[in-house]
Coordinates of C-alpha atoms in Angstrom, one line a residue:
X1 CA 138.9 109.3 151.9
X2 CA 138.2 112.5 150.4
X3 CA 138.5 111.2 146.8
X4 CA 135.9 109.2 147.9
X5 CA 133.7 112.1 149.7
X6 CA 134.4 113.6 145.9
X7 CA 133.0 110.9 144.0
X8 CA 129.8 110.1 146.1
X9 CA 129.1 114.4 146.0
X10 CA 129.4 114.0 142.2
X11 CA 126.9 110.9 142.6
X12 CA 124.4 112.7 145.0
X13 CA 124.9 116.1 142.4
X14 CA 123.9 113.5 139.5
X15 CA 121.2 112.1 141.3
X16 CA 119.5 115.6 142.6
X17 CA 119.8 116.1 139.0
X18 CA 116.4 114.0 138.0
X19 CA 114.0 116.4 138.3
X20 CA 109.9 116.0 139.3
X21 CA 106.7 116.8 138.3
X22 CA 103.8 115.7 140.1
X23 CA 105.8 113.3 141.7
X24 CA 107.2 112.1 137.7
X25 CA 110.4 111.7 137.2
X26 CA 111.6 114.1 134.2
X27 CA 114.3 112.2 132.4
X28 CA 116.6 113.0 129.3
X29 CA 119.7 111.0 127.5
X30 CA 122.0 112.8 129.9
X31 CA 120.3 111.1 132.9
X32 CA 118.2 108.5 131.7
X33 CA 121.1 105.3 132.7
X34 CA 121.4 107.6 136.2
X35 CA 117.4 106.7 136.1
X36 CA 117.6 103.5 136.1
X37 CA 120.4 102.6 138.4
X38 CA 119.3 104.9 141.5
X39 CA 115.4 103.1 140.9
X40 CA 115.3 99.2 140.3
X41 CA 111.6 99.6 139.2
X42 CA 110.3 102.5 136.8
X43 CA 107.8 103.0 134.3
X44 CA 108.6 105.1 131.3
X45 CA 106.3 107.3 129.4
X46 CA 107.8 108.5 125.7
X47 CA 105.0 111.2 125.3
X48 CA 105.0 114.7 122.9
X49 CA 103.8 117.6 124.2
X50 CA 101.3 118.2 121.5
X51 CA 99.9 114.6 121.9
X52 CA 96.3 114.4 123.0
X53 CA 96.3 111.2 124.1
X54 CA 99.1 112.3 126.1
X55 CA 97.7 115.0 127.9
X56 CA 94.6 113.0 128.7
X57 CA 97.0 110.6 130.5
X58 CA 98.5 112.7 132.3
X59 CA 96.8 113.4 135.6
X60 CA 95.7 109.8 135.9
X61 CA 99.8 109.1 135.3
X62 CA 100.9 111.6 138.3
X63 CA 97.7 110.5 140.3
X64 CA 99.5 106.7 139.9
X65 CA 103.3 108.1 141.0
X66 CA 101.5 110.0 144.0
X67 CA 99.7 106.8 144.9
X68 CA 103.2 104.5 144.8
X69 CA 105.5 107.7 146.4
X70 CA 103.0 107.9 149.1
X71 CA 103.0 104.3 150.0
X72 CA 107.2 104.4 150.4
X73 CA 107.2 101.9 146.9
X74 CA 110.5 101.5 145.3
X75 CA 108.5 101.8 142.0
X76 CA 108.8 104.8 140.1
X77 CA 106.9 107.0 137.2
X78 CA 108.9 108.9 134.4
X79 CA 108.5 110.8 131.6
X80 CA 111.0 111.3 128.2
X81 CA 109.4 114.0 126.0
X82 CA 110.0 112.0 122.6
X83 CA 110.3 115.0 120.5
X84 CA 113.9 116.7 122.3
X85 CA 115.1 113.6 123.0
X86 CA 114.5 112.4 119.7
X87 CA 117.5 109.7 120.6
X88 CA 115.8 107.9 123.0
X89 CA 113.0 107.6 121.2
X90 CA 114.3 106.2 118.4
X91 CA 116.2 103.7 120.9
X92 CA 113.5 102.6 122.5
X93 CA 111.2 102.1 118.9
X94 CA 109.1 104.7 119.7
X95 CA 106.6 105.3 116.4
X96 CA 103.7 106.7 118.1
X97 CA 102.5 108.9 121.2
X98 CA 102.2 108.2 123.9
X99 CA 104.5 105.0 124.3
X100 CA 105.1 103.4 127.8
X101 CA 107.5 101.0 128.8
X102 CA 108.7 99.4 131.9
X103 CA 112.6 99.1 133.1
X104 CA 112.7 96.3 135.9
X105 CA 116.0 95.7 138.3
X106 CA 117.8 98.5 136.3
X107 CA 117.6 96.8 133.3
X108 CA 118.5 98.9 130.2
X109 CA 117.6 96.3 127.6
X110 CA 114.0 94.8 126.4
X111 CA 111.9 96.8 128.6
X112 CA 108.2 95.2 129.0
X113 CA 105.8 97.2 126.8
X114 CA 103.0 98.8 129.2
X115 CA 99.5 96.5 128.4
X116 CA 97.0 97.7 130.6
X117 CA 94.6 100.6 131.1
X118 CA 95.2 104.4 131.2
X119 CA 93.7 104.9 134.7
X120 CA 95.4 105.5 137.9
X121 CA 94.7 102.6 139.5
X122 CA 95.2 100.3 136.0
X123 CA 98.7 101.8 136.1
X124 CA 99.2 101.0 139.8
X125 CA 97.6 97.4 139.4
X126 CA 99.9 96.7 136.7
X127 CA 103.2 97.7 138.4
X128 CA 102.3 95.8 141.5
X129 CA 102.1 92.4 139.8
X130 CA 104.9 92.8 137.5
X131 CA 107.7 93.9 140.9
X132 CA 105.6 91.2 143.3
X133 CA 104.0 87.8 143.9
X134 CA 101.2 86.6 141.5
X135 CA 98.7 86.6 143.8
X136 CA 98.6 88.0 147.5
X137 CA 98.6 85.8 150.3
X138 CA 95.5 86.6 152.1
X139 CA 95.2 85.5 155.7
X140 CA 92.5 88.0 157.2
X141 CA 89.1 89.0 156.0
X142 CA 90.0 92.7 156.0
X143 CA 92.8 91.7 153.4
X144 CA 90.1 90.3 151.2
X145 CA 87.8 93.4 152.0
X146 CA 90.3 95.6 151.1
X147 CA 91.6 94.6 147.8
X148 CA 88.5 94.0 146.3
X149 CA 87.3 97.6 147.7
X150 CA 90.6 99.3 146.0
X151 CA 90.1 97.5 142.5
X152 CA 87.4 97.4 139.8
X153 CA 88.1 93.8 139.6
X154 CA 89.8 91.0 141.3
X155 CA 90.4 87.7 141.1
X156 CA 90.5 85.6 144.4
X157 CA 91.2 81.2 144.9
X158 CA 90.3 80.0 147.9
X159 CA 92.3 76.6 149.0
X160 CA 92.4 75.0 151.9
X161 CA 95.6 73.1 150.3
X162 CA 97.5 75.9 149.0
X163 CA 100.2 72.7 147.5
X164 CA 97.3 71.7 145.8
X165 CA 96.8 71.2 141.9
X166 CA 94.4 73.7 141.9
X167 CA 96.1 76.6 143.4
X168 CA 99.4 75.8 141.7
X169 CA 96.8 76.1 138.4
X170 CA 95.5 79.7 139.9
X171 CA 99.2 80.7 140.1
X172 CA 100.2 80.3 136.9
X173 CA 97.0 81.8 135.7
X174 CA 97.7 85.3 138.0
X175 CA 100.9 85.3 136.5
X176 CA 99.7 85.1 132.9
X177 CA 97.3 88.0 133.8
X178 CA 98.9 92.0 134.2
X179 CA 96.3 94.5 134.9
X180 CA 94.0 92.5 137.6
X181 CA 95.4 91.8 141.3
X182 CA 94.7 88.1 142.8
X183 CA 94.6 86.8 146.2
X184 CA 95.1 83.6 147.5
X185 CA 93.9 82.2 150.7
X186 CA 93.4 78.9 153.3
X187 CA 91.4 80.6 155.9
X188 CA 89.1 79.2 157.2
X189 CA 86.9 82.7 158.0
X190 CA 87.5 84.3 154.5
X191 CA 86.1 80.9 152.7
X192 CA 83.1 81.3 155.3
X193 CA 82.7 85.1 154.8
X194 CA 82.8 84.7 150.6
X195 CA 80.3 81.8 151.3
X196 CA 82.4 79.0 149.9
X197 CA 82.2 75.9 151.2
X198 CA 84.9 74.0 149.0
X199 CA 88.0 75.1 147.0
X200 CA 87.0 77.6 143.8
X201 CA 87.7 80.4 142.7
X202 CA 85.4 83.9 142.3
X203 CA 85.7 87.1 140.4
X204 CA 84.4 90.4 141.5
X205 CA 83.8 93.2 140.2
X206 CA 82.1 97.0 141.1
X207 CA 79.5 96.3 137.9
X208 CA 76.8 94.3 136.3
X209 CA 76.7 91.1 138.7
X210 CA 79.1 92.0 141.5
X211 CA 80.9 88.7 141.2
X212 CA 81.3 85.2 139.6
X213 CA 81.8 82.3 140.9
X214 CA 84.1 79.8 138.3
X215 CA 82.3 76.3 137.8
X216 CA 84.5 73.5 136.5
X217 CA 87.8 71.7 136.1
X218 CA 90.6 74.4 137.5
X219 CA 93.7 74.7 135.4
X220 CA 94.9 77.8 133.7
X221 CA 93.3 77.3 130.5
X222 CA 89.9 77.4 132.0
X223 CA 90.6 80.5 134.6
X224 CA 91.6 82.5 132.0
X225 CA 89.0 81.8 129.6
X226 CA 86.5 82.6 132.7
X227 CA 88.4 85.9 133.8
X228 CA 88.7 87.0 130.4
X229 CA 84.4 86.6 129.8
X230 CA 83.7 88.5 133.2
X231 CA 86.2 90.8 133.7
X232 CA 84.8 94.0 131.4
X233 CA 81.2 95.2 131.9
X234 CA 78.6 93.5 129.6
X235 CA 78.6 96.8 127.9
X236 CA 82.0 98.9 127.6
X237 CA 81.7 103.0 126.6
X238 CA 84.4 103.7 124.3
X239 CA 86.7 106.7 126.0
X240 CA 90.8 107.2 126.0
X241 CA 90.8 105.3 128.9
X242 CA 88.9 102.2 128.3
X243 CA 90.6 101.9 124.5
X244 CA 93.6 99.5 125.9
X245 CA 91.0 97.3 127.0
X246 CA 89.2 97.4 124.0
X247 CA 92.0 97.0 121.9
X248 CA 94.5 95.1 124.0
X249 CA 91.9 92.0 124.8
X250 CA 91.4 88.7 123.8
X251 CA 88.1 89.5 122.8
X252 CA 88.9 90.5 118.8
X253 CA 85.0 90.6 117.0
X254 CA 83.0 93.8 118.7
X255 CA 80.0 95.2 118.2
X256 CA 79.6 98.9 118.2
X257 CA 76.5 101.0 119.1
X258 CA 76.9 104.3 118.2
X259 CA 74.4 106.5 119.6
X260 CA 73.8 109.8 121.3
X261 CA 74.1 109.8 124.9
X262 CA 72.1 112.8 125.3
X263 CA 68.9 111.3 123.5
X264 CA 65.6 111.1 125.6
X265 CA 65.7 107.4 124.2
X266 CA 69.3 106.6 125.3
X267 CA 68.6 104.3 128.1
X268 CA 66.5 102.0 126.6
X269 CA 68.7 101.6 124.0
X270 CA 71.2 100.7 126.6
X271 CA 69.0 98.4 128.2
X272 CA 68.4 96.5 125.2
X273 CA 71.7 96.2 123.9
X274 CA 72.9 95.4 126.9
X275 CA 70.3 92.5 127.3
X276 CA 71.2 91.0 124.0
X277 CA 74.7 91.0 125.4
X278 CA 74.2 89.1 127.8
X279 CA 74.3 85.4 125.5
X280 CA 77.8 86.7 124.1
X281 CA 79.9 87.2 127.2
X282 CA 83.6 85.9 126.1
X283 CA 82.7 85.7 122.3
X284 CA 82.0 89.9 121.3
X285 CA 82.7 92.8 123.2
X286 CA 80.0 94.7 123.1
X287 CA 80.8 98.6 123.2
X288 CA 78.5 102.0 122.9
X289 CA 80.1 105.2 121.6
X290 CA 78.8 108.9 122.2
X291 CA 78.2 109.7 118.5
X292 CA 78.0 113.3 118.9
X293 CA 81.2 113.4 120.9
X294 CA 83.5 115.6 118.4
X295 CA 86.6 112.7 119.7
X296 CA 84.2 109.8 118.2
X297 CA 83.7 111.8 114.6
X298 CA 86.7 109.7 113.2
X299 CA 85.1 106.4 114.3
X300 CA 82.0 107.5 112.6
X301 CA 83.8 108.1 109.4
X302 CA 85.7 104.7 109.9
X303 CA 82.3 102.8 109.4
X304 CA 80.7 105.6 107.0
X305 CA 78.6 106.8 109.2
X306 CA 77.4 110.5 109.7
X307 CA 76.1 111.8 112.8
X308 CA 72.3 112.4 111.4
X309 CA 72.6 108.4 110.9
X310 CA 72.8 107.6 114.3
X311 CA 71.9 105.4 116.5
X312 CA 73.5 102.6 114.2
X313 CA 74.6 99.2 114.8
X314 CA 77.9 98.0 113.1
X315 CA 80.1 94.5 113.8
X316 CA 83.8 94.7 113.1
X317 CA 86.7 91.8 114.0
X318 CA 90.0 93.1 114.5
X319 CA 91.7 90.1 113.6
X320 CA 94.9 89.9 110.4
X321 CA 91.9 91.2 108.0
X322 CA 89.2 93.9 109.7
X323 CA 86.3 92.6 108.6
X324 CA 83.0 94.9 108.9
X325 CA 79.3 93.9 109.2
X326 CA 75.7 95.6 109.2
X327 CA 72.3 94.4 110.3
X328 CA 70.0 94.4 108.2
X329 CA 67.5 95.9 110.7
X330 CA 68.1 99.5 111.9
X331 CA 65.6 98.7 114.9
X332 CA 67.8 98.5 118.0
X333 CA 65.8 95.8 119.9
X334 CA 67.9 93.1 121.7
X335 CA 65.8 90.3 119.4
X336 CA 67.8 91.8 116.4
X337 CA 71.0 92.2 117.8
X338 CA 70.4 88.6 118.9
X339 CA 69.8 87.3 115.4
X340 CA 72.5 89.6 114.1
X341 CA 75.2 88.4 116.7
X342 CA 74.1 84.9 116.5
X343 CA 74.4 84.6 112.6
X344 CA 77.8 86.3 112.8
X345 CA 79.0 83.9 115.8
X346 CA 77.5 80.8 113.1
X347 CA 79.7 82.1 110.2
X348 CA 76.5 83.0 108.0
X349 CA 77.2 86.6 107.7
X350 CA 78.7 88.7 104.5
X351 CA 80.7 91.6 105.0
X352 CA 79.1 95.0 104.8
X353 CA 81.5 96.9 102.0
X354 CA 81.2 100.7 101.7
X355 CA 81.3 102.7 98.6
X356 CA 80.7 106.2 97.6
X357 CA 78.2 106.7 94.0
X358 CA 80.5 107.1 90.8
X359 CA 81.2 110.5 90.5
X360 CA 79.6 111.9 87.0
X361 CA 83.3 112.8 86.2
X362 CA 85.4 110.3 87.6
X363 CA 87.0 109.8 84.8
X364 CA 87.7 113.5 83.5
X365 CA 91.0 114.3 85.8
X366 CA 94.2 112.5 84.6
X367 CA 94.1 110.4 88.0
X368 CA 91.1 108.8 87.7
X369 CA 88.6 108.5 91.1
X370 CA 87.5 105.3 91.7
X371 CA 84.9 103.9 94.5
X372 CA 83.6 100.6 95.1
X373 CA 81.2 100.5 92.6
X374 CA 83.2 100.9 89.8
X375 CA 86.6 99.1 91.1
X376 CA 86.2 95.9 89.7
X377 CA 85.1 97.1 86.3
X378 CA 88.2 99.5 86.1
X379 CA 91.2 97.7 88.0
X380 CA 90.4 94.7 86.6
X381 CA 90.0 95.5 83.0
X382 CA 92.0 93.1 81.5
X383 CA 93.3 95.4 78.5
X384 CA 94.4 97.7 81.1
X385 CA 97.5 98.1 83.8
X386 CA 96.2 100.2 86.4
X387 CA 97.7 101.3 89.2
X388 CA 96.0 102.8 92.3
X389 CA 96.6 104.6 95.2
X390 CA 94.6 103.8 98.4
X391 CA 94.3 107.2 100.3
X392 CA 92.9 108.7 103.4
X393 CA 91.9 111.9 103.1
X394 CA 93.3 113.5 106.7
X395 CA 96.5 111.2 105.9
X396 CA 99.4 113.4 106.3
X397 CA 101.8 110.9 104.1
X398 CA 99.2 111.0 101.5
X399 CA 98.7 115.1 101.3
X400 CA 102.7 114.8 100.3
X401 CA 102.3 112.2 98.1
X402 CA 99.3 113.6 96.4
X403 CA 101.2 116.1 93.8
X404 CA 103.8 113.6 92.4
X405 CA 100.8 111.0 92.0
X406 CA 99.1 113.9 89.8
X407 CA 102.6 114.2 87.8
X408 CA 102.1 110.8 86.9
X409 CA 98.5 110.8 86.2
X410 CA 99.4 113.5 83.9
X411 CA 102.3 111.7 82.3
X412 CA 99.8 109.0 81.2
X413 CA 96.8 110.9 81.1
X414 CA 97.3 109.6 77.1
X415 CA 98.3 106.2 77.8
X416 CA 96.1 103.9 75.6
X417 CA 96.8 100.9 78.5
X418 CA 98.1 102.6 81.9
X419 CA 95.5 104.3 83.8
X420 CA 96.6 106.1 87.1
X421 CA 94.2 106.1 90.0
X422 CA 92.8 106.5 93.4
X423 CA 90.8 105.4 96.0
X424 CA 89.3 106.9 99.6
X425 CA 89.4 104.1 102.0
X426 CA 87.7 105.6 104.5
X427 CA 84.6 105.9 102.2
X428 CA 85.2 102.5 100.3
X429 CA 85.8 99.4 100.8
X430 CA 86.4 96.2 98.2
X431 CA 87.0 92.1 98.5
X432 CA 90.3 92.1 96.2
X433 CA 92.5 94.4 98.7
X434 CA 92.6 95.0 102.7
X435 CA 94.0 98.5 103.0
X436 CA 95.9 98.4 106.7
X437 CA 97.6 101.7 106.4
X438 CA 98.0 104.9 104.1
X439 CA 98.8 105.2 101.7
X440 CA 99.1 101.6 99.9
X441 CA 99.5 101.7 96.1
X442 CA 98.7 98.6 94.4
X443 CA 99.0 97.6 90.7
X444 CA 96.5 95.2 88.8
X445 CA 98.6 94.6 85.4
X446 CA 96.5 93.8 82.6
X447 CA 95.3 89.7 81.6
X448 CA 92.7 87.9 83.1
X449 CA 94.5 86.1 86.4
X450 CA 93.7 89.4 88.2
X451 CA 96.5 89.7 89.5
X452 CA 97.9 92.3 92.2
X453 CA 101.3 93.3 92.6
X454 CA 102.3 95.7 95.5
X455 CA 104.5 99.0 94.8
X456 CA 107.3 99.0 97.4
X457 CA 109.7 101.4 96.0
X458 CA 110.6 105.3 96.3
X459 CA 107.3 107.5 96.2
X460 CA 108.9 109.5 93.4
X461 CA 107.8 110.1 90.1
X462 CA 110.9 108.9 88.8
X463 CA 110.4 105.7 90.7
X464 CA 106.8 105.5 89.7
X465 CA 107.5 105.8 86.2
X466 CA 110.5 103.1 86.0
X467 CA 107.6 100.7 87.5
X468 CA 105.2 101.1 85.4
X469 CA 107.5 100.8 82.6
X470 CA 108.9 97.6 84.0
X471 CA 105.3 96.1 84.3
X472 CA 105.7 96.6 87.7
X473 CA 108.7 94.5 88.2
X474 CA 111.5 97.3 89.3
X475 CA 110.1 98.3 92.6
X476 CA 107.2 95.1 92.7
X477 CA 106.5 92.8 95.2
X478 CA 103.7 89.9 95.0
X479 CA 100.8 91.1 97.3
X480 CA 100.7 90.8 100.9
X481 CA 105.4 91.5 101.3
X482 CA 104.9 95.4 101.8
X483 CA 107.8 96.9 103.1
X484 CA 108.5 99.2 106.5
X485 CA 108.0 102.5 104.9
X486 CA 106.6 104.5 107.7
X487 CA 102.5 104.6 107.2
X488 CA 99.3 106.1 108.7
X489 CA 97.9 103.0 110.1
X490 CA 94.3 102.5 109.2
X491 CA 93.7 101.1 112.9
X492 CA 94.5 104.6 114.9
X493 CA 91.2 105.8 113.7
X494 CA 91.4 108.9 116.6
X495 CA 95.0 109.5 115.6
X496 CA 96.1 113.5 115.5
X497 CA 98.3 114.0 112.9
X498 CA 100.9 116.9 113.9
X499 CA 100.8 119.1 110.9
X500 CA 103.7 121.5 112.9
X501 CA 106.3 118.5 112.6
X502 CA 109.8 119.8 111.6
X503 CA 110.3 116.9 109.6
X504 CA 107.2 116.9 107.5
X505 CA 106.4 113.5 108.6
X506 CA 103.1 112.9 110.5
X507 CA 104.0 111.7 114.1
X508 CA 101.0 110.0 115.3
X509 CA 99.4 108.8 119.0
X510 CA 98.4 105.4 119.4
X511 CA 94.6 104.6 120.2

């Protein structure tokens, strides 16, 4: 008996040992598996102190523990600061800040990545669908009144046969859905109240419409392609918390508005862009970003654009190739962002390809600058190997790589066939390579099958230089089998790089 007294004090001692803050739990290594077992549900955020995506989470993260602790859940909110318990990071894949993931039944293995917004209630919605039913049962108008007056948007099937096809079809499509909560009912007094006289299913929402009622055959094919054309506003502002949504949807071609939100003319820009929006619902996301916002700057400089240039109109797709378009009209009217849109949608667009003038002295440096308007002439010169590195200029991986690529400019700065070069991605864009991530170094050996052979060997000059002398065969791959070298990924266009990192390596936050 009193060994057993022992052991459960040394429990209740391990347990008191989880510390809070703002109703988070703190965890570390030592009590991380201590975590896990004492709470079957519990969502873990792998954050840095520095991060500030992280600290813009943070209130909206201990507003969504308070809101679970106060209603007696068994779900809980932790927290692992990445950079002390640099162990558990590197467990757990954590690359970039902040990184959430959720441990279910005490589960140590293959936690379920976090997918859904960075609000409290996004957070809350999301935990309540992956620890409970699909869809609530809803048996009482004030049910139905009260989760649609707690969410931005839900999704509710009425059936008077809840064995029927068509709710077993809503089912499977709440299941297949994480951050919106469904309900389900047979009630006679909710289908009069929500003014349905036969089975169907309606989505509402506390914007544009209010609600939408789905029209057609039910099966989960066909609810999800409704929820997913009515479930974001016709037109989304682009802020920390709305970029899951942005980024995490279906929805992969957008159109961006960039414009000040302080002009006297702002609203009727609005009003036009968001009528011309209104013919694309499910095919583009359209989204307007504050353009004098100092957090947007990097977004600006993604699609060459300067502040003075706004407001501005620019298409991108975010599928395996980013793919950028321009109108050819600066005139914000919702006519030419109808004909923009509509030629894109039909396939009949070309992309918009940035590039800087040719320096007067591009060529006077042994690393010779290149831009768009004079790559093809110089990386393709068939008497010529060249080999170039694609660069960002804020790219932390780059800034260390940058004096070794000017020791090897300078070793064949008399070369009469290998010319060393570079490129600013940000400021230039060109058909023959998609740049994904900084820095990518590329070689174009001379001959005329333009060819292009990726460099995925050590960034040292000594590596460099076996290359090249190998016509890129020692340390070569064909294009497109790049290796896992740890990059600046072109996609985290508001990433902060940390320039204080012990290790000299840029950790970076996700968008």
């Amino acid at each position: 008996m009193l060994k057993f007294l022992v052991l459960f004090a040394l429990a209740a001692a391990s347990r008191a040992d989880i510390a809070e803050e703002d109703d988070v739990l703190v965890l570390k290594k030592s009590n991380f598996e201590e975590a896990l077992k004492a709470h079957p549900n519990i969502l873990v955020e792998f954050y840095a102190p520095w991060c500030g995506h992280c600290k813009a989470l943070a209130p909206e993260y201990a507003k969504a523990a308070g809101i679970l602790k106060a209603e007696g859940s068994d779900i809980r909110l932790a927290k692992v600061d990445a950079t002390e318990e640099s162990e558990l990071a590197q467990e757990y894949g954590v690359r970039g800040y902040p990184t959430i993931k959720f441990f279910k039944g005490g589960e140590k293995e293959s936690p379920k990545e976090y997918s859904a917004g960075r609000q409290a209630d996004d957070i809350v919605s999301w935990l309540k669908k992956r620890t409970g039913p699909a869809a609530t049962t809803l048996t009482e108008v004030t049910q139905a009144e009260s989760l649609i007056a707690d969410n931005e948007v839900t999704v509710i099937g009425f059936f008077k046969d809840a064995e029927s096809d068509g709710a077993k079809a809503f089912l499977k499509a709440a299941e297949a859905v994480d951050d919106i909560p469904f309900g389900i009912t047979s009630d006679d007094a909710l289908f009069s109240k929500f003014e349905l006289s036969k089975d169907g299913v309606v989505l509402f929402k506390k914007f544009d419409e209010g609600r939408n009622t789905f029209d057609g055959e039910i099966s989960k094919e066909n609810l999800l392609t409704f929820i997913k054309g009515n479930q974001l506003p016709l037109v989304i502002e682009f802020t920390e918390q709305t970029a899951p949504k942005i980024f995490g949807g279906d929805i992969k071609s957008h159109i961006l508005m960039f414009v000040p939100k302080a002009a006297s003319d702002f609203q009727d820009k609005m009003d036009q862009f968001k009528k011309a929006a209104e013919g694309f619902k499910g095919k583009i996301l359209f989204i307007f970003i504050d353009s004098d916002l100092e957090d947007n700057q990097r977004i600006l400089e993604f699609f060459g654009l300067k502040k003075e240039e706004c407001p501005a109109i620019r298409l991108i797709t975010l599928e395996d190739e980013m793919t950028k378009y321009k109108p050819d009209s600066e005139d914000i009217t919702a006519d030419n962002i109808i004909s923009f849109c509509t030629l894109f949608v039909e396939g009949k667009l070309k992309p918009h390809l940035m590039s800087q003038d040719i320096p007067e002295d591009w060529d006077k440096n042994p690393v010779k600058v290149l831009v768009g308007k004079n790559f093809e002439e110089v990386a393709f010169d068939p008497a010529k190997n060249v080999f170039v590195e694609f660069y960002a200029p804020w790219c932390g991986h780059c800034k260390q790589l940058a004096p070794i690529w000017d020791k090897l400019g300078e070793k064949y700065k008399d070369s009469d066939n290998i010319v060393v070069a570079k490129m600013d991605s940000t400021a230039n864009e060109i058909e023959a390579v998609k740049v994904h991530s900084f820095p990518t170094l590329k070689f174009f050996p001379a001959g005329d099958d333009r060819k292009v052979i990726d460099y995925n060997g050590e960034r040292t000059l000594e590596g460099f230089t076996k290359f090249l002398e190998s016509g890129g065969k020692e340390g070569g791959a064909p294009a497109g089998e790049e290796d896992e070298e740890e990059e600046d990924d072109l996609t985290d266009v508001d990433d902060q790089q940390d320039e204080d990192d012990s290790d000299g390596e840029e950790a970076h936050d996700e968008l």
